[in-house]
Each structure stands twice: as C-alpha cells, then as structure tokens.
Amino acid sequence: ANHARAQAPRELRLGLITPPPHTWNQQLAAWGTRLRDASNGRFTVTLFPSGQLGNEAAMLQQLQTGALDLSLLTVSEISNRVDAFGALLAPFIARNIEEAVRMLRHPIALGLLNGLPQATGCVGFRYGMVGMRQISTREVTNTLADLRGKKVRITPAAPTRDFFNLIGMAPTPLPLPAIFEALSNGQIDGVDLDFESIINNRFQDLCRTMLLTNHFMFPAVGLMSARVFGTLAPADRELIRGTMTEALDALCDSMPEREARQGAQLRASNMQVRPTGPEFFGDAVAQFDRAWGPRAPALAQLRAAFPRG
Amino acid sequence: MRRISLAVAALEKGALVICMALVLGLVLLNVVTRSINYSLFWVDEAAVFAMVWACFIGASLLVHQRMDFAVTLLTDPLPDRLRHAARVVVDALVLGFGVLMVVLCWWWFDLPTLVAQNWNLQAFFEVNYNGIYMDRPTTVNLPKWPFFLVMPWFALTTTLHATANLLEDLAAMRSGEAFAERQEAEV
Amino acid sequence: MITGIAFAVLLFIGAPIGIVLGLSAAAYIFASNNQVLLGSYPIQMFGGVENYGLLAIPLFLILGEIMNGAGITTRLIGLARAFVGTVRGGLAYINVLANALMASILGSAAAQIAIMSRVIVPEMDREGYDRRFSVATTASAGLLAPIIPPSMMFVVYAVLARVATGDMFLAGIIPGLMMTAGFFLVIFCVGLVSPFPAPRPLGWGDRLRLLRDGALTLLIPVVIIGSITTGVATATESAAVACVAAYLIGRFVTREFHDRDLPRMLLAAGRNAAVVLFMVATAAVFGWVLTFGKVPQDIAAWIQTIATGPVSFMLLVNFILLVIGTVIDGIPGLIMVVPILLPIATDIYGIDPVHFGVVVSINLVLGLVSPPVGIALFIAAAVTKMKPGQIFLWTIPYCVTTAVVLVLLSIFPALTLYLVR
Ligand code: NA
Ligand code: NA
C-alpha cells in the first residue's frame, strides 16, 4: 500500500509572494515542468503567486500544517524565527553579487539550513536571492553626516534594523506599495532596496543619490513542508531536492548578469550613483558584529571565509 | 444564560473601547515619533493587533446584540411562524460557527500536547510542527501567541452569546411571545 | 457546488454575512476533501484583518464620531449650502462634488462612505430628500475615492502588476471625471422624474453666518491633505491626525465636544469597524480556500475559450468581474483575480497593464455596492440605519452609469492611457 501511495500522482502546491513575471516565479515554474518530466508525471507543481495564499508568515504557517507543500521565503522572514540566519543579513558580508552567489553555496551558509526543520517545520533545500541592497536617498548624500537622523525604509528584520540604528539612521518599516508616496512627500528620506525594486518603482526619479554599497545581500530559501517531506519515498525526496537545487542555482547564476544590466540602467538615470565601501560607515560594521556574533555564530565564520581587502 | 451573556458583553464593551483607543493612540504615537526622527519600530504592528482585537471582540459583541448584516430580503415578508423558525435556524447556525471555532482553536492551541511535553515549547513544536507558540510578529518583540488568544476568546464568547440567543428565541417561540428585536447599528 | 448551495441557503435564510462566509469556507474544505486546511483556518481569519491598510477603517469611523460630536459636520454642510445656495437639488449635486473633492484626499471607498454618510445624509434628510436616494447617492459617489487619485486599490494593483503607481494614479483621473459627470447627469434625470424638495430659503445674512461658522471646519480637509503632502502622516495616519484637529476644534472652538462622550464614540466606532472587519476576516478565509481549490484559475481557463480579441476579452472580463464582484470585491477581489487575469490580458490579448488595471479596479469598485456582499453598501447602511437591499435598488442608476463608463473605457484605451503616455 505504501508503495502504491508513493506511485500515485501528487500535486505539489508552491506559494510565492512575487508576481508571475518575477524571476523567482519563472524559474520555479520551469522547475515544476522539469520535476513533472523527471517523475514521469507523478508530480505536478501548482504555483500560487503574488501572495495569493497570504504573506510570508502565513505561508510558513501553512507549510507547517502541510496545507502548502513548497515555498521560497526570504531570509528576512526566517531570521525572525532563527537568529542564526542573521549572519546572512549582516552588513558588508559579501563584496558584490558574484561573491554573494558563492557565499550562498558555501558549506557555512548551507549548514544553516540543517537547523530549519526543528526551528520552522520546513526542510530547506537551497538558497535563491534577489539583488544586492543599496541605500538611495532623496537628498544628495556626500558623507555619513548627511545620513544621520534620516528616515530610511527597510524590510522589517532585526539585523537590518540594528545596522541602520548603528549608522545613526531611523529605520522605518513600510510595505512596498507605500514607499512611493512616502518617498515623494518626505515621510521617509531614503530606501534600502535592490536595483530591480528601484527600477520597477521608478525610485530613481525620486532620489538624488544612490550609495552603491552592496551592503546587504538578500537571500531566500527554497523550502518544503517537513510534514509533507516525511511522507515522500527517499528517491522522491532526492529528486525534489536535486531538481530544486538546480533551479535555484540557475536563479542565482542569472543574478550577476541582471545586476550588471540594471546597474547600467540606473547609472544612465539622473540619480547620482556613488560607489561606497564599509569604511564610509565608521565602526558600525564592527559594532554590528559584536552585537550579532553571539546570536549568529556563522557570522564570524563567513567573515573569515570571505575576507575583505 | 442571558445574565452571563450580558455580563460578558459588558466586559467586551470595555475591552472594545480600550482597543479602539489603542488604535488611535498608537497611530498618533507613530506620527509623532516619526516626525522627531525617533521611529518606534513596533508601533504600526501593535496598532494593527489592537485593530484585530477590536474586530473579534466587537464581532462577538455583535452576536450578543444581534446586530450584524444579513440578507433579510427573503425572510422579512414571511408569516411570523416561519420568520421565527428562520430566526431559530440562524441562531443555531451562529452557534454552529461558534462551536466550529472552539474546536478549531482547541486543535490549534493543542493544550493536551503542551501539557504532555511539560510546557516545553520547542518540544511541542517538534511533535507536530504546530508553530503557534513559536510564531513571532515581525516588529513587536514578543511571541505572537498572546495576540492569538483573541481567537479562542471570540470562539467561546460567540458560542455563549449564540446559546443565550437560541434559548431565548426557543422560549419565545414556545410561549408565543414577541421575539427580541434585532438591534441596528447605533450610530 | 455544495459550497454554492450552502452559501445561497445560509445567505437567504438571513444569517449574518460574516457567518455565511465562515461556514461556507468550512463547507468547501470538507466538500473538496482538503481537511488539512482546517489547521490554518483560525490563523487565516486572524491574518485577514492583520493588515496595515485596514487601519483606515477604524480611524475614519472614529474621525466621523468626533466630527459629529464636535458639531463640525453640520457646519461643513452649512458651508456647502452657503456656496450653492438655493439651487433645486443643490444638495444632491453638492454630495457628488464634495465626494469627488474628498476622493482627491482619501484612497478608500469604505472610509469615504463612512464619513460622507454621516456628514451629508442627515443634512439631506433635513431638506426632505428621500433617504434611500440620499444614501444611494452618497454610497455611489463614494466609489470615486479609489478611482480619483490617491487610491489604495491602484497602489495594490501597481504592486501586483508591477507597473508604476504614478501611472496608475494618472490613468484614474479621466475615468474619475467621467464618472463624476455621469453622476451629475443621473441626479439631473432623477430630478426631472421626481422633483427634488424645494431648498430651504437662505438669506444673505444666514449665508454669511454659515460661511463664518463653516470656515474653520475647512481645517479638517486641510489637515488631511497637509499632513500627507508634508510627509507628516501616511494617508491612513492622516485620519488620526484629523481626529486630533477635530477634537481641538470641538473642544475649544465650537465647544460642543465633551470628553465624557469619548468612550461612547469609541464604542460606536468600534462596533461599526467590527461589522466590516469581521466580514473582511471571514472573506479572507473564504477567498483563501477558493484559491486553494483553484476556482479562480478555472474561471480564467474558461475565459480563454470564449474571447476572440482585446475588446471582447475586456467586455467579457467586465461581465465576469461584475458577477465575481457580487461576492468578492475591492482589494481582496483585486488580489484574487489580477494574478490570474493579467497574464492572459497582456500576453494573449496585448492589453496595456495600466489600462487593464483601471478597468478591473473600477469594476471591482462597483462590486462594493453590489449585494449580497458589498462593503460600501454595508457601511452606508450601518451609518444611516438603512437596509442594504433598499439602498442597492436606488444605486442602480449610478451603477448603470458606471457600467457605461466601463464599456467606454474598455473600447477606448486612450481614455485611461492619454495622460500616462
Ligand atoms: Na482617492
Ligand atoms: Na458585491
């Protein structure tokens, strides 16, 4: 009977917060086709895009009950439950997107995934990502003093918040749709976003300066409900893990080229683009490491494995 | 039954006023702190939680006051007996919803497993991947389960109010007395 | 199927709509043998209300209570009367005009209808208008809020469709003006059929007095616009700031506001907020189980078998959304249909996403007044102590006008895109 159940066709539900045109959706839709073919049609994957099933927290809860089978959740959401993932959200952890791609495949980063089932009820397969984060401001920014006391929109996660507090900015969590208005009327003075989000929302028209810092990478994790994973035959588990790994690796591999293209587009805009390194922020990075080192042991290991300079 | 229902409703009115005051107060606090560049990270989310509490406490109060939107297009023209019967059926449906919520909340909070795991939240989670006690809000630095308590509260009080309504309407139907009027929004 | 029957039976036997949605969701879970969803049912309901944008609802209900308690609303209408004077049907035109102006401040129909129903319906009562007409006019004119920018709906669409928010806002201007003009026309025609009550006579002395008393009340809209444009507050927060302004005016200028009334006002606002928010909560669960059952996706597949070109596709979409909009409207409707319909619209029929967004939004806005589930209808009814069914019949002329606008927009995309491109 067990064997028969394993052979029965199975529909896997994959929930995403991103809309259908997004790279994540396209890569994972392609993965669904690949998995269907590789399993001779035993597995089909249905995508629920645009947060149709709820936000990331809601999808995580559905992964836990087994209502949802798969998802690609940002490390921001996961760090909310597991401090250890704060290491991946540390400032200036990767020099650029190429290094970020390498880092996310490094055993230290992959090792963090081992703790996911006990902490989140999900099996973590592999990392995906969006572009590196930059600081864009309404006014011209020349020195750190220009940033002090200014309000910056961030994605709500404790490490992100702590870094901006340390550099003397006032971190303000706002939902993505509210940013345009807030930035136009001065309710916030800047945003902490990747190239793609800036271009899609035309924030380059509202900002005078972009500090090209690459200060954060922004990974996501391909997850499967541990409850569901436990019901699969070992061969199927490996099939899903293997194909998902290929798909997310392909996603990450496509990022440097996208980043280069989008960076060129932004350099051509009216916004001034200033390459900026960690030294711009004084000892904020060192202070961050002191605060987060004990909570996220991987932080020191990653700094050692990917030294700057 | 009606007396307990009344007492609970009085409690709910007080709680609802507090929640609404919190919604207003917290949103204003956010405006003020942001304008002095001292944004408090958690205020928006706290205001949203106050609103969620207002929603479910208020919803239970609405059951008590029989004050909710319903399509009475078809039942209004019916003769009294049928209309009363429809009222009793509706009471029973609301009670059914209350009981459903009680059962679902019981499964969700899963106290027997929690007791069996000696109140160890991590052990509880690993038994059944029920994240209720692990869930954390994004910005409010507290576990989320205390905020979820409004759901079982809503389930229990709705069940209580619906039972009181049902008993009252059944008694009225048997004695042929007039039914308690549905209350309209008193704005 | 079972869910559909359960839904209809529960609804028409007179069960509260929130309960109908909640029980239907449970019925669908069992009918589709998806019991695993029960584990997420309560948290999904909690999550349905756990949304920053919804804060506008309690805040604007509180603002309405305070403005009333402070005697501001009567003065505001007095001011409008001083301007329009004694034109026959003037108050009905003022209603639409005031709503169009308010719409350039507010972004949500629910909030605007909550506030305008309190402000203007009692005044129309006093002049002897049929209350069904006053409430229907207010509810319909309130639909301008999410179409004339700013608009929460357009913001949500812009995110879903990944188009620029500013483009959406620009695209809403002409359709908003068309609807305003159409509503004026409706009032004019209604006036021909059944003449409006004669306005009360108004001398120049009275007029000056009304102007003097009313002038300060203009501070409320000024505070709302000012706090948003200066970046002091978000659109949602502006309601809270306006509450403070209204309180100060009531306390120190009109001196009609008493602190001891505050708990009563919060309670009244809280109950009305609960009416709406509880429906949002159960609608969230209902929509969520339908999404799991791929009901919206099935609808999309069916559309593709029927529509032959962009115009017929848009008209078909309009028809289907009108049907869907009876049950799922506004932003939740947008969230459910856009991910399914937008790719078909852009990829298969080559429709501009901004144009599509405006049409879909206006259509789902119309759903806000269509029974059995129509949030705008419910809010207007709650505030004015009317039956939603009564109001709906009187909104039909306005709905037809909006439908005509929708058809024009569907056929001539330039009406939305002219200001954008
Ligand atoms: Na508007
Ligand atoms: Na509707």
Coordinates of C-alpha atoms in Angstrom, one line a residue, chain A:
Chain A
A1 CA 0.0 0.0 0.0
N2 CA 2.8 2.3 0.9
H3 CA 4.4 1.7 -2.5
A4 CA 1.2 2.3 -4.3
R5 CA 0.7 5.6 -2.5
A6 CA 4.2 6.7 -3.4
Q7 CA 3.4 6.0 -7.1
A8 CA 0.1 7.8 -7.0
P9 CA 0.1 11.2 -8.8
R10 CA 0.7 14.0 -6.4
E11 CA 0.0 17.7 -6.8
L12 CA 2.5 20.0 -5.0
R13 CA 1.4 23.5 -4.1
L14 CA 4.1 26.1 -4.2
G15 CA 3.3 29.5 -2.8
L16 CA 5.2 32.7 -3.7
I17 CA 5.0 36.3 -2.6
T18 CA 6.3 37.5 -6.0
P19 CA 4.0 38.1 -9.1
P20 CA 4.1 35.9 -12.2
P21 CA 6.6 38.0 -14.2
H22 CA 9.2 37.8 -11.4
T23 CA 12.3 35.8 -12.0
W24 CA 11.5 33.6 -9.0
N25 CA 8.2 32.6 -10.5
Q26 CA 9.6 31.9 -13.9
Q27 CA 12.5 29.8 -12.6
L28 CA 10.2 27.8 -10.3
A29 CA 7.5 27.3 -13.0
A30 CA 10.3 25.9 -15.2
W31 CA 11.3 23.7 -12.2
G32 CA 7.7 22.4 -12.0
T33 CA 7.8 21.3 -15.6
R34 CA 11.2 19.7 -15.0
L35 CA 10.0 17.8 -12.0
R36 CA 6.9 16.6 -13.8
D37 CA 9.0 15.2 -16.6
A38 CA 11.7 13.7 -14.4
S39 CA 9.0 11.9 -12.3
N40 CA 7.1 10.7 -15.4
G41 CA 4.1 12.9 -14.5
R42 CA 3.8 11.7 -10.9
F43 CA 4.5 15.1 -9.5
T44 CA 2.8 18.2 -10.8
V45 CA 3.5 21.7 -9.3
T46 CA 0.9 24.4 -9.0
L47 CA 2.1 27.9 -8.4
F48 CA 0.2 30.3 -6.2
P49 CA 1.9 33.7 -7.0
S50 CA 1.6 37.2 -5.6
G51 CA 0.9 36.2 -2.0
Q52 CA -2.5 34.7 -3.0
L53 CA -2.2 32.3 0.0
G54 CA -1.0 35.1 2.3
N55 CA 2.2 36.8 3.3
E56 CA 5.4 35.0 4.2
A57 CA 4.4 34.4 7.8
A58 CA 1.1 33.0 6.7
M59 CA 2.8 30.7 4.1
L60 CA 5.2 29.5 6.7
Q61 CA 2.3 28.5 8.9
Q62 CA 0.7 26.7 6.0
L63 CA 3.9 24.9 5.4
Q64 CA 3.9 23.8 9.0
T65 CA 0.4 22.3 8.8
G66 CA 1.1 20.8 5.4
A67 CA -1.6 22.8 3.7
L68 CA 1.2 24.2 1.5
D69 CA 3.9 22.0 0.2
L70 CA 6.6 24.4 -1.0
S71 CA 7.7 28.0 -0.9
L72 CA 10.6 30.3 -1.5
L73 CA 10.8 32.5 1.6
T74 CA 13.2 35.4 2.3
V75 CA 15.8 35.0 4.9
S76 CA 14.3 38.2 6.4
E77 CA 11.2 36.2 7.4
I78 CA 13.3 33.2 8.5
S79 CA 15.7 35.3 10.7
N80 CA 12.6 36.3 12.5
R81 CA 12.4 32.8 13.9
V82 CA 16.0 31.7 13.8
D83 CA 18.6 34.2 15.0
A84 CA 21.4 32.2 13.3
F85 CA 20.2 33.3 9.9
G86 CA 21.1 36.9 11.0
A87 CA 24.6 36.1 9.7
L88 CA 23.3 36.2 6.1
L89 CA 21.7 39.6 6.8
A90 CA 24.9 41.1 8.2
P91 CA 26.2 44.3 6.6
F92 CA 29.0 44.0 4.1
I93 CA 29.1 40.3 4.4
A94 CA 29.6 39.8 0.6
R95 CA 31.6 42.3 -1.5
N96 CA 29.3 42.0 -4.6
I97 CA 26.7 39.8 -6.2
E98 CA 29.2 37.3 -7.5
E99 CA 30.6 36.8 -4.0
A100 CA 27.1 36.6 -2.6
V101 CA 26.3 33.7 -5.1
R102 CA 29.5 31.9 -4.0
M103 CA 28.7 32.5 -0.3
L104 CA 25.2 31.1 -0.5
R105 CA 26.7 27.8 -1.9
H106 CA 29.5 27.7 0.8
P107 CA 29.2 24.9 3.4
I108 CA 28.8 27.5 6.2
A109 CA 25.7 29.1 4.7
L110 CA 24.3 25.7 3.6
G111 CA 25.0 24.4 7.1
L112 CA 22.4 26.9 8.5
L113 CA 19.7 25.0 6.6
N114 CA 20.2 21.9 8.8
G115 CA 18.6 23.7 11.7
L116 CA 15.4 24.6 9.8
P117 CA 13.2 21.5 10.4
Q118 CA 13.4 21.8 14.2
A119 CA 13.0 25.6 14.1
T120 CA 10.5 26.1 11.3
G121 CA 9.0 22.7 10.5
C122 CA 10.4 23.1 7.0
V123 CA 13.2 21.4 5.1
G124 CA 15.5 23.9 3.4
F125 CA 16.9 22.8 0.1
R126 CA 18.9 25.7 -1.3
Y127 CA 19.3 29.5 -1.4
G128 CA 17.8 31.7 -4.0
M129 CA 18.2 35.5 -4.0
V130 CA 17.3 39.0 -5.3
G131 CA 19.9 41.7 -6.0
M132 CA 22.3 43.4 -3.5
R133 CA 20.9 46.2 -1.4
Q134 CA 21.9 49.8 -1.9
I135 CA 21.0 53.0 0.0
S136 CA 19.2 55.6 -2.1
T137 CA 18.3 59.0 -0.7
R138 CA 16.1 61.9 -1.7
E139 CA 18.8 64.4 -1.0
V140 CA 22.4 64.4 -2.1
T141 CA 24.5 62.3 0.2
N142 CA 28.2 63.0 0.5
T143 CA 29.2 62.0 4.0
L144 CA 27.8 59.8 6.8
A145 CA 26.7 63.0 8.5
D146 CA 24.2 63.5 5.6
L147 CA 22.5 60.3 6.6
R148 CA 22.4 60.9 10.4
G149 CA 18.9 61.2 11.7
K150 CA 17.3 60.5 8.3
K151 CA 14.5 58.0 8.0
V152 CA 15.2 55.0 5.8
R153 CA 12.6 52.4 4.7
I154 CA 13.8 48.9 5.5
T155 CA 12.4 45.4 5.3
P156 CA 11.5 44.5 8.9
A157 CA 14.2 42.2 10.3
A158 CA 16.2 42.7 13.4
P159 CA 19.7 42.6 11.8
T160 CA 18.6 45.2 9.2
R161 CA 17.1 47.4 11.8
D162 CA 20.2 47.2 14.0
F163 CA 22.6 48.1 11.2
F164 CA 20.7 51.3 10.4
N165 CA 20.4 52.2 14.0
L166 CA 24.2 51.8 14.3
I167 CA 24.8 54.2 11.4
G168 CA 22.5 56.8 13.1
M169 CA 19.6 56.5 10.7
A170 CA 16.0 55.9 11.7
P171 CA 14.8 52.6 10.2
T172 CA 11.2 52.7 9.3
P173 CA 9.4 49.6 8.1
L174 CA 6.8 50.3 5.4
P175 CA 5.1 48.0 3.0
L176 CA 6.5 48.1 -0.6
P177 CA 3.3 49.8 -2.1
A178 CA 3.5 52.7 0.5
I179 CA 7.1 53.6 -0.4
F180 CA 6.5 55.7 -3.5
E181 CA 4.1 58.1 -1.7
A182 CA 6.3 58.2 1.4
L183 CA 9.4 59.0 -0.6
S184 CA 7.6 61.6 -2.7
N185 CA 6.3 63.5 0.3
G186 CA 9.3 63.2 2.5
Q187 CA 7.7 60.9 5.1
I188 CA 10.9 58.9 4.6
D189 CA 14.3 60.2 3.3
G190 CA 15.7 57.1 1.8
V191 CA 15.2 53.4 0.9
D192 CA 17.2 50.3 1.4
L193 CA 16.5 48.4 -1.8
D194 CA 18.0 46.4 -4.7
F195 CA 18.3 47.7 -8.3
E196 CA 15.3 45.8 -9.5
S197 CA 12.9 47.2 -6.9
I198 CA 14.2 50.7 -7.5
I199 CA 13.7 50.4 -11.3
N200 CA 10.3 48.8 -11.1
N201 CA 9.0 51.5 -8.8
R202 CA 10.9 54.3 -10.5
F203 CA 12.5 55.4 -7.3
Q204 CA 15.5 56.7 -9.3
D205 CA 13.2 59.6 -10.3
L206 CA 12.7 60.5 -6.6
C207 CA 16.3 60.0 -5.4
R208 CA 19.3 62.3 -5.9
T209 CA 21.9 59.8 -4.7
M210 CA 22.4 56.1 -4.6
L211 CA 25.2 54.9 -2.4
L212 CA 26.4 51.8 -4.3
T213 CA 27.3 49.9 -1.2
N214 CA 26.2 46.3 -1.8
H215 CA 25.8 46.5 2.0
F216 CA 23.3 43.6 2.3
M217 CA 22.7 40.5 0.2
F218 CA 19.1 39.4 0.2
P219 CA 18.8 35.6 0.1
A220 CA 15.7 33.4 0.1
V221 CA 15.4 29.7 0.9
G222 CA 13.6 27.0 -1.1
L223 CA 11.5 25.2 1.5
M224 CA 9.3 22.2 1.7
S225 CA 6.9 21.3 4.5
A226 CA 8.7 18.9 6.7
R227 CA 5.4 17.1 7.4
V228 CA 5.0 16.5 3.6
F229 CA 8.6 15.7 3.1
G230 CA 8.4 13.0 5.7
T231 CA 5.6 11.2 3.7
L232 CA 7.7 11.0 0.5
A233 CA 9.7 8.0 -0.6
P234 CA 13.5 8.6 -0.2
A235 CA 14.0 8.6 -4.0
D236 CA 11.3 11.2 -4.4
R237 CA 12.9 13.4 -1.7
E238 CA 16.2 13.3 -3.6
L239 CA 14.5 14.0 -6.9
I240 CA 12.8 17.1 -5.5
R241 CA 15.9 18.3 -3.6
G242 CA 18.1 17.8 -6.6
T243 CA 15.9 19.5 -9.2
M244 CA 15.1 22.3 -6.8
T245 CA 18.8 22.8 -6.1
E246 CA 19.5 23.0 -9.9
A247 CA 16.6 25.5 -10.4
L248 CA 17.7 27.8 -7.5
D249 CA 21.4 27.6 -8.6
A250 CA 20.3 28.7 -12.1
L251 CA 18.4 31.5 -10.5
C252 CA 21.4 32.7 -8.6
D253 CA 23.7 32.2 -11.6
S254 CA 21.5 34.6 -13.6
M255 CA 21.8 37.3 -11.0
P256 CA 25.2 38.9 -11.8
E257 CA 24.2 39.5 -15.4
R258 CA 20.9 41.0 -14.3
E259 CA 22.6 43.1 -11.7
A260 CA 25.1 44.4 -14.3
R261 CA 22.3 45.3 -16.8
Q262 CA 20.1 47.0 -14.1
G263 CA 23.1 48.8 -12.7
A264 CA 23.9 50.3 -16.1
Q265 CA 20.3 51.4 -16.4
L266 CA 20.5 53.2 -13.1
R267 CA 23.8 54.8 -13.9
A268 CA 22.2 56.3 -17.0
S269 CA 19.4 57.8 -14.9
N270 CA 19.5 61.3 -13.3
M271 CA 20.3 59.8 -10.0
Q272 CA 23.9 60.2 -8.9
V273 CA 25.5 56.7 -8.2
R274 CA 28.3 56.8 -5.7
P275 CA 30.4 53.6 -5.1
T276 CA 30.7 53.4 -1.3
G277 CA 32.6 50.9 0.9
P278 CA 32.2 49.9 4.6
E279 CA 34.7 52.5 5.7
F280 CA 32.1 55.2 4.9
F281 CA 30.1 53.9 7.9
G282 CA 32.9 54.2 10.5
D283 CA 32.9 51.4 13.1
A284 CA 29.2 50.5 12.6
V285 CA 30.1 47.1 11.0
A286 CA 32.4 46.2 13.9
Q287 CA 29.7 47.1 16.4
F288 CA 27.2 45.1 14.5
D289 CA 29.5 42.0 14.6
R290 CA 29.9 42.4 18.3
A291 CA 26.2 42.5 18.9
W292 CA 25.3 39.7 16.5
G293 CA 28.3 37.4 16.8
P294 CA 27.0 35.5 19.8
R295 CA 23.5 35.2 18.3
A296 CA 24.7 34.1 14.8
P297 CA 27.9 32.1 15.1
A298 CA 28.1 31.7 11.3
L299 CA 28.8 35.4 11.1
A300 CA 32.4 35.2 12.2
Q301 CA 32.9 32.1 10.1
L302 CA 31.6 33.8 7.0
R303 CA 33.8 36.9 7.6
A304 CA 36.8 34.6 8.0
A305 CA 36.0 32.6 4.9
F306 CA 35.3 35.7 2.7
P307 CA 37.8 38.3 3.9
R308 CA 37.6 41.8 2.5
G309 CA 40.7 43.7 1.3

